[in-house]
Amino acid sequence: MKFNTKTIHGGQQHDPATGAVMPPVYQTSTFAQSSPGVHKGYEYSRAANPTRTALENALASIENGTKGLAFSSGLAATDAVMKLLKPGDEVVAMDDLYGGTYRMFTKVYTEYGIKFHFVDMNNEDKFRAALNENTKLVWVETPTNPLMKLADIEAIAKITKEKKILFAVDNTFATPYLQKPLDLGADIVMHSATKYLGGHSDVIAGALVVKDDNLFEKLHFAQFATGGTLGPNDSYLVLRGIKTLHLRMERHCFNGQKVAEYLEKHPKVKQVYYPGLKSHPFFDIAKKQMEGGFGGMVSFSFKSGAKADAVSFLEKVKVFTLAESLGGVESLANHPATMTHASIPEAKRLESGITDDLVRLSVGVEDIDDLIADIEQALG
Ligand SMILES: *Cc1c(COP(=O)(O)O)cnc(C)c1O
């Protein structure tokens, strides 16, 4: 089955009881048993719920994995991966991560005796130097938020395989429409399904997909034992979102590319961060591992370097909404320094390039002419 068919049918079956084409929302916490321990595969919805199962099967299908898990948020999904670790274990993570992931690693799991190294994944010597016999996990986000840095998944997987280290990729920005980390050698794919998979800014959800049954059992145990599962209504919403993922992504990519190209020519703009621009430092990696486009996320900075210019732009946009989050059908604009990335200490934030004049756009699926006109007036 091709990807554009998998989004609609992958892992799905009509409801066996009624033939319902869409899976019913099984709004139930528990399931009747005919004799103690005799049931139809469902006992209690923290362990499994049929609507969540339908979503988990779809997730596995679109990421070319064998098993999926749906969580109450992206961070709950990441948290389940962290539960595979023990005190003394070490994690090597990319030096540009979603703020909430960075906060979990440094503020929560450091306290539990896990050591984190944040390194430039594109420097093989530095990456190899950060690995040692305690390294149990490599964590990468590509493209990253908000600077659109890329990591070469295939190159990293070669090293993690050789050293038998688990390799997880946060695939939130690219989605499996553009990039399939499991095919490129990663062990775990993580998603904030709140973003493109859900696609309509109406649900908080997370996902993990793997292709190894043993690893699945461990992650499922972590989910079941600590409880960060996704409810049936929210499972339904994400599943419905996935059915149009390919259609939305096609337009996100088209609009994202146009917006990036427009901004690159604008006299007030200093730098545009978009993997689909030839000027992007990681354009070659993008072409190698992303297929069919480069997504809808675009960041840019101002020639003036002034925070006031970023703020003025964000106050003036009309079609774009000034809000956190991304990946929905509607266009959003965000100021990483004060909004999504405020949890990163200022010195660290500036060092990684998240300056006060940086604006991040989640380019939606509206008409491109309206989006460009809005940017033009807001920059004017
Ligand atoms: C939003 C986001 C997360 C966290 O997901 P939640 O659903 O908000 O918990 C993790 N990684 C990336 C890249 C994100 O954009």
XYZ file of C-alpha atoms and ligand atoms in Angstrom:
395
model
C 0.000 0.000 0.000
C 1.319 3.479 -0.883
C 1.537 6.206 1.744
C -1.448 8.196 0.435
C -3.608 5.085 0.807
C -2.130 4.108 4.169
C -3.204 7.410 5.743
C -6.801 6.396 5.032
C -6.786 2.603 5.289
C -3.505 1.578 6.949
C -4.090 -0.789 9.869
C -7.837 -0.056 9.732
C -10.862 -2.310 9.523
C -14.553 -1.546 9.591
C -16.155 -2.023 12.988
C -16.744 -5.785 13.217
C -19.964 -5.354 15.231
C -21.806 -2.908 12.953
C -19.724 -2.314 9.830
C -19.235 1.341 10.838
C -16.688 2.774 8.410
C -15.141 5.014 11.034
C -14.191 3.374 14.336
C -16.727 4.131 17.056
C -15.539 6.225 19.980
C -15.507 3.531 22.653
C -16.220 5.871 25.543
C -15.817 3.230 28.214
C -13.328 2.579 30.997
C -14.032 -1.125 31.355
C -15.239 -4.194 29.414
C -17.535 -7.055 30.439
C -15.974 -10.493 30.965
C -17.955 -13.727 30.474
C -15.919 -15.590 33.084
C -13.015 -14.273 35.213
C -10.179 -13.473 32.800
C -12.260 -14.353 29.713
C -12.763 -11.270 27.526
C -12.538 -10.016 23.942
C -9.035 -8.580 24.251
C -10.054 -5.518 26.258
C -10.224 -5.315 30.061
C -9.593 -1.728 31.143
C -8.991 1.305 28.934
C -5.622 2.261 30.441
C -4.295 -1.039 29.066
C -6.122 -0.805 25.743
C -9.209 0.776 24.213
C -10.506 -0.133 20.734
C -10.548 3.476 19.462
C -6.971 3.944 20.669
C -6.025 0.603 19.087
C -7.398 1.826 15.746
C -5.223 4.948 16.006
C -2.177 2.957 17.128
C -2.525 0.648 14.123
C -2.761 3.664 11.817
C 0.342 5.200 13.406
C 2.324 1.999 12.903
C 1.198 1.815 9.288
C 2.098 5.368 8.226
C 5.535 5.232 9.912
C 6.339 1.791 8.424
C 6.587 0.336 11.927
C 4.912 -2.720 13.394
C 3.494 -1.229 16.599
C 2.260 2.183 17.675
C 1.370 3.699 21.037
C -0.834 6.751 21.578
C -0.186 9.048 24.545
C -1.953 11.918 26.270
C 0.660 14.355 24.855
C 3.918 14.407 22.938
C 5.784 14.875 26.198
C 4.027 11.830 27.697
C 5.348 9.838 24.720
C 8.888 11.135 25.319
C 8.481 10.426 29.035
C 7.693 6.763 28.287
C 10.979 6.486 26.365
C 12.856 7.980 29.312
C 11.339 5.292 31.549
C 13.486 2.747 29.686
C 16.520 4.291 31.444
C 18.071 3.806 34.872
C 20.171 6.065 37.111
C 23.707 6.213 35.723
C 22.554 5.893 32.125
C 23.527 8.622 29.680
C 21.681 10.225 26.794
C 23.215 12.021 23.845
C 20.752 14.530 22.441
C 20.820 17.042 19.645
C 21.807 20.557 20.681
C 18.580 22.122 19.384
C 15.407 20.601 20.837
C 11.797 21.472 21.502
C 11.846 23.537 24.708
C 9.633 21.105 26.626
C 11.861 18.156 25.728
C 14.920 20.085 26.893
C 13.109 21.007 30.121
C 12.139 17.375 30.790
C 15.694 16.172 30.213
C 17.450 18.852 32.279
C 14.883 19.578 35.022
C 13.211 16.199 35.556
C 15.413 13.313 34.489
C 18.722 14.866 35.531
C 17.274 14.683 39.060
C 16.794 10.947 38.591
C 20.492 10.413 37.927
C 20.431 10.374 34.144
C 23.152 12.352 32.412
C 22.514 14.323 29.216
C 24.989 15.530 26.599
C 23.735 18.048 24.044
C 25.875 17.863 20.938
C 26.098 18.991 17.343
C 24.907 15.835 15.600
C 26.455 16.903 12.323
C 29.948 16.778 13.756
C 30.719 13.059 13.754
C 33.829 13.435 15.922
C 31.953 15.381 18.595
C 29.046 12.952 18.417
C 31.306 9.912 18.770
C 33.226 11.600 21.608
C 29.994 12.044 23.581
C 29.211 8.310 23.442
C 30.495 5.933 26.115
C 29.541 2.582 27.638
C 26.807 4.254 29.713
C 25.108 5.785 26.683
C 21.731 4.096 26.317
C 19.818 6.523 24.134
C 20.423 8.990 21.302
C 17.657 11.577 20.869
C 17.288 13.644 17.738
C 14.731 16.083 16.389
C 14.896 16.822 12.650
C 14.093 19.401 11.442
C 14.453 21.181 14.771
C 12.283 23.765 16.363
C 12.687 26.679 15.580
C 15.981 26.822 13.651
C 15.271 23.972 11.230
C 18.572 22.268 11.882
C 18.749 18.803 10.404
C 20.435 15.634 11.544
C 21.406 12.881 9.111
C 19.270 10.026 10.458
C 20.938 7.332 8.354
C 24.466 8.384 9.380
C 23.547 8.479 13.084
C 21.749 5.116 12.872
C 24.896 3.501 11.485
C 26.798 4.550 14.609
C 24.041 3.705 17.129
C 23.599 0.249 15.547
C 27.324 -0.426 15.718
C 27.317 0.562 19.425
C 23.917 -1.021 20.220
C 22.428 2.238 21.502
C 18.711 3.018 21.140
C 18.045 5.782 18.644
C 14.866 7.875 18.863
C 13.737 10.524 16.373
C 11.157 13.221 17.070
C 9.429 13.303 13.668
C 6.856 15.975 14.590
C 7.972 18.610 12.060
C 8.540 16.348 9.061
C 5.749 13.794 9.598
C 5.967 10.419 7.825
C 4.665 12.138 4.680
C 8.150 13.612 4.270
C 10.447 11.406 6.316
C 10.357 7.875 7.722
C 12.978 7.508 10.455
C 12.383 3.762 10.977
C 13.223 3.140 7.306
C 16.385 5.200 7.796
C 17.525 3.049 10.744
C 16.018 4.676 13.857
C 14.530 2.427 16.582
C 11.787 4.735 17.877
C 9.754 7.460 16.196
C 8.139 10.002 18.484
C 5.415 12.521 17.588
C 3.621 15.358 19.134
C 0.386 14.308 17.408
C -0.943 17.655 18.629
C 0.713 19.102 15.530
C 0.518 17.761 11.940
C -0.916 14.306 12.672
C -3.945 15.790 14.428
C -3.667 18.754 12.093
C -6.582 20.866 13.338
C -5.329 22.426 16.588
C -8.069 20.699 18.539
C -6.274 17.992 20.511
C -3.150 17.341 22.626
C -1.703 13.924 21.833
C 1.539 12.017 21.429
C 2.772 8.886 19.708
C 5.568 6.360 19.563
C 6.133 3.879 16.755
C 8.624 1.012 16.724
C 9.309 -2.092 14.650
C 10.782 -4.295 17.366
C 8.329 -6.311 19.486
C 10.605 -6.457 22.491
C 11.007 -2.699 22.549
C 7.268 -2.312 22.070
C 6.584 -4.485 25.131
C 8.861 -2.313 27.276
C 7.273 0.921 26.061
C 3.770 -0.451 26.399
C 4.606 -1.509 29.943
C 5.883 2.013 30.715
C 2.657 3.467 29.306
C 0.374 1.012 31.086
C 2.256 1.195 34.386
C 2.461 4.989 34.536
C -0.744 5.868 32.733
C -0.121 8.556 30.085
C -2.632 7.082 27.639
C -4.769 8.927 25.091
C -8.546 8.935 25.668
C -10.966 7.538 23.069
C -12.328 10.900 21.896
C -8.875 12.324 21.360
C -7.783 9.081 19.671
C -10.664 9.514 17.261
C -9.665 13.099 16.467
C -6.052 12.157 15.697
C -7.190 9.220 13.572
C -9.492 11.509 11.613
C -6.627 13.978 11.197
C -4.325 11.309 9.795
C -6.813 10.547 7.012
C -6.017 13.901 5.374
C -2.346 14.100 6.377
C -1.066 13.667 2.819
C -3.462 16.298 1.421
C -2.603 18.819 4.111
C 1.147 18.190 3.931
C 1.173 18.719 0.178
C -0.294 22.194 0.688
C 1.821 22.955 3.786
C 4.934 22.189 1.728
C 3.785 24.267 -1.244
C 2.884 27.256 0.944
C 5.964 26.866 3.165
C 8.296 26.927 0.180
C 6.588 30.023 -1.288
C 6.652 31.897 2.020
C 10.333 31.036 2.559
C 11.234 32.206 -0.947
C 9.268 35.438 -0.471
C 10.917 36.189 2.869
C 14.372 35.458 1.498
C 13.968 38.300 -1.028
C 12.491 40.794 1.442
C 14.787 43.757 2.218
C 14.002 43.702 5.966
C 14.782 40.019 6.409
C 18.228 38.852 7.421
C 17.989 35.087 7.433
C 15.322 32.538 6.536
C 15.431 29.088 8.082
C 13.693 26.587 5.802
C 15.126 23.208 4.746
C 13.824 23.670 1.191
C 15.999 26.719 0.449
C 19.315 26.193 -1.345
C 20.807 28.690 1.107
C 19.864 26.461 4.063
C 23.009 24.954 5.609
C 21.370 21.518 5.729
C 19.754 21.581 2.268
C 21.761 18.516 1.170
C 20.626 16.407 4.131
C 17.055 17.615 3.582
C 17.129 16.506 -0.068
C 18.582 13.151 0.958
C 16.138 12.186 3.717
C 12.962 14.203 3.104
C 10.760 13.199 0.200
C 8.050 15.248 -1.485
C 8.783 18.647 0.069
C 10.170 20.345 3.143
C 7.213 21.065 5.402
C 5.342 24.127 6.579
C 7.640 25.492 9.266
C 9.597 28.648 8.417
C 11.605 30.861 10.768
C 13.226 34.196 9.968
C 15.211 36.993 11.566
C 15.448 40.723 10.897
C 18.356 42.680 9.419
C 17.894 45.182 12.248
C 18.340 42.380 14.794
C 15.684 44.219 16.819
C 13.138 42.471 19.006
C 10.822 45.433 18.324
C 10.640 44.480 14.634
C 9.660 40.909 15.479
C 7.043 42.126 17.961
C 5.624 44.658 15.510
C 5.331 41.963 12.802
C 3.578 39.622 15.233
C 1.151 42.332 16.331
C 0.284 43.237 12.727
C -0.399 39.823 11.182
C -4.072 39.149 10.492
C -4.369 35.856 8.600
C -1.598 34.386 10.748
C -2.629 34.082 14.402
C -0.111 34.908 17.102
C -0.134 31.690 19.124
C 1.998 28.809 20.315
C 1.820 25.403 18.647
C 2.010 24.501 14.977
C 0.951 22.014 12.349
C -2.744 22.908 12.130
C -4.605 23.931 8.975
C -4.522 27.578 10.092
C -1.346 29.658 9.892
C 0.259 30.590 13.199
C 3.098 32.947 14.098
C 5.181 32.733 17.242
C 8.014 34.508 19.041
C 10.214 31.627 20.275
C 12.261 33.759 22.704
C 9.232 34.754 24.784
C 6.778 31.976 23.936
C 7.692 28.402 22.981
C 11.348 28.569 24.009
C 11.095 30.765 27.100
C 11.956 27.751 29.279
C 15.496 27.647 27.836
C 17.965 29.793 29.833
C 18.721 33.031 27.945
C 22.466 32.407 27.478
C 21.817 28.904 26.129
C 19.028 30.206 23.902
C 21.187 32.937 22.365
C 24.107 30.564 21.969
C 21.957 28.217 19.897
C 20.757 31.098 17.696
C 17.258 31.700 19.065
C 17.638 35.457 19.082
C 15.051 38.039 20.158
C 14.373 39.034 16.529
C 13.508 35.476 15.472
C 9.958 34.762 14.280
C 8.628 31.270 13.667
C 5.780 30.649 11.251
C 3.621 27.568 11.004
C 2.402 28.051 7.452
C -1.107 26.668 7.118
C -3.135 25.522 4.124
C -4.882 28.816 3.281
C -4.536 30.448 -0.148
C -0.908 31.402 -0.678
C -1.818 34.866 -2.034
C -3.545 35.766 1.234
C -0.603 34.508 3.278
C 1.980 36.462 1.280
C -0.178 39.605 1.350
C -0.485 39.280 5.127
C 3.268 38.917 5.593
C 3.881 41.831 3.247
C 1.594 44.207 5.179
C 2.932 43.057 8.545
C 6.528 43.677 7.443
C 5.619 47.044 5.893
C 4.941 20.257 20.557
C 6.157 19.438 20.434
C 6.487 18.478 21.394
C 5.667 18.265 22.656
O 4.416 17.750 22.354
P 3.082 18.047 23.236
O 2.019 17.375 22.445
O 2.931 19.527 23.314
O 3.328 17.439 24.569
C 7.633 17.729 21.185
N 8.406 17.909 20.098
C 8.116 18.828 19.164
C 9.014 18.985 17.990
C 6.990 19.631 19.292
O 6.730 20.563 18.375
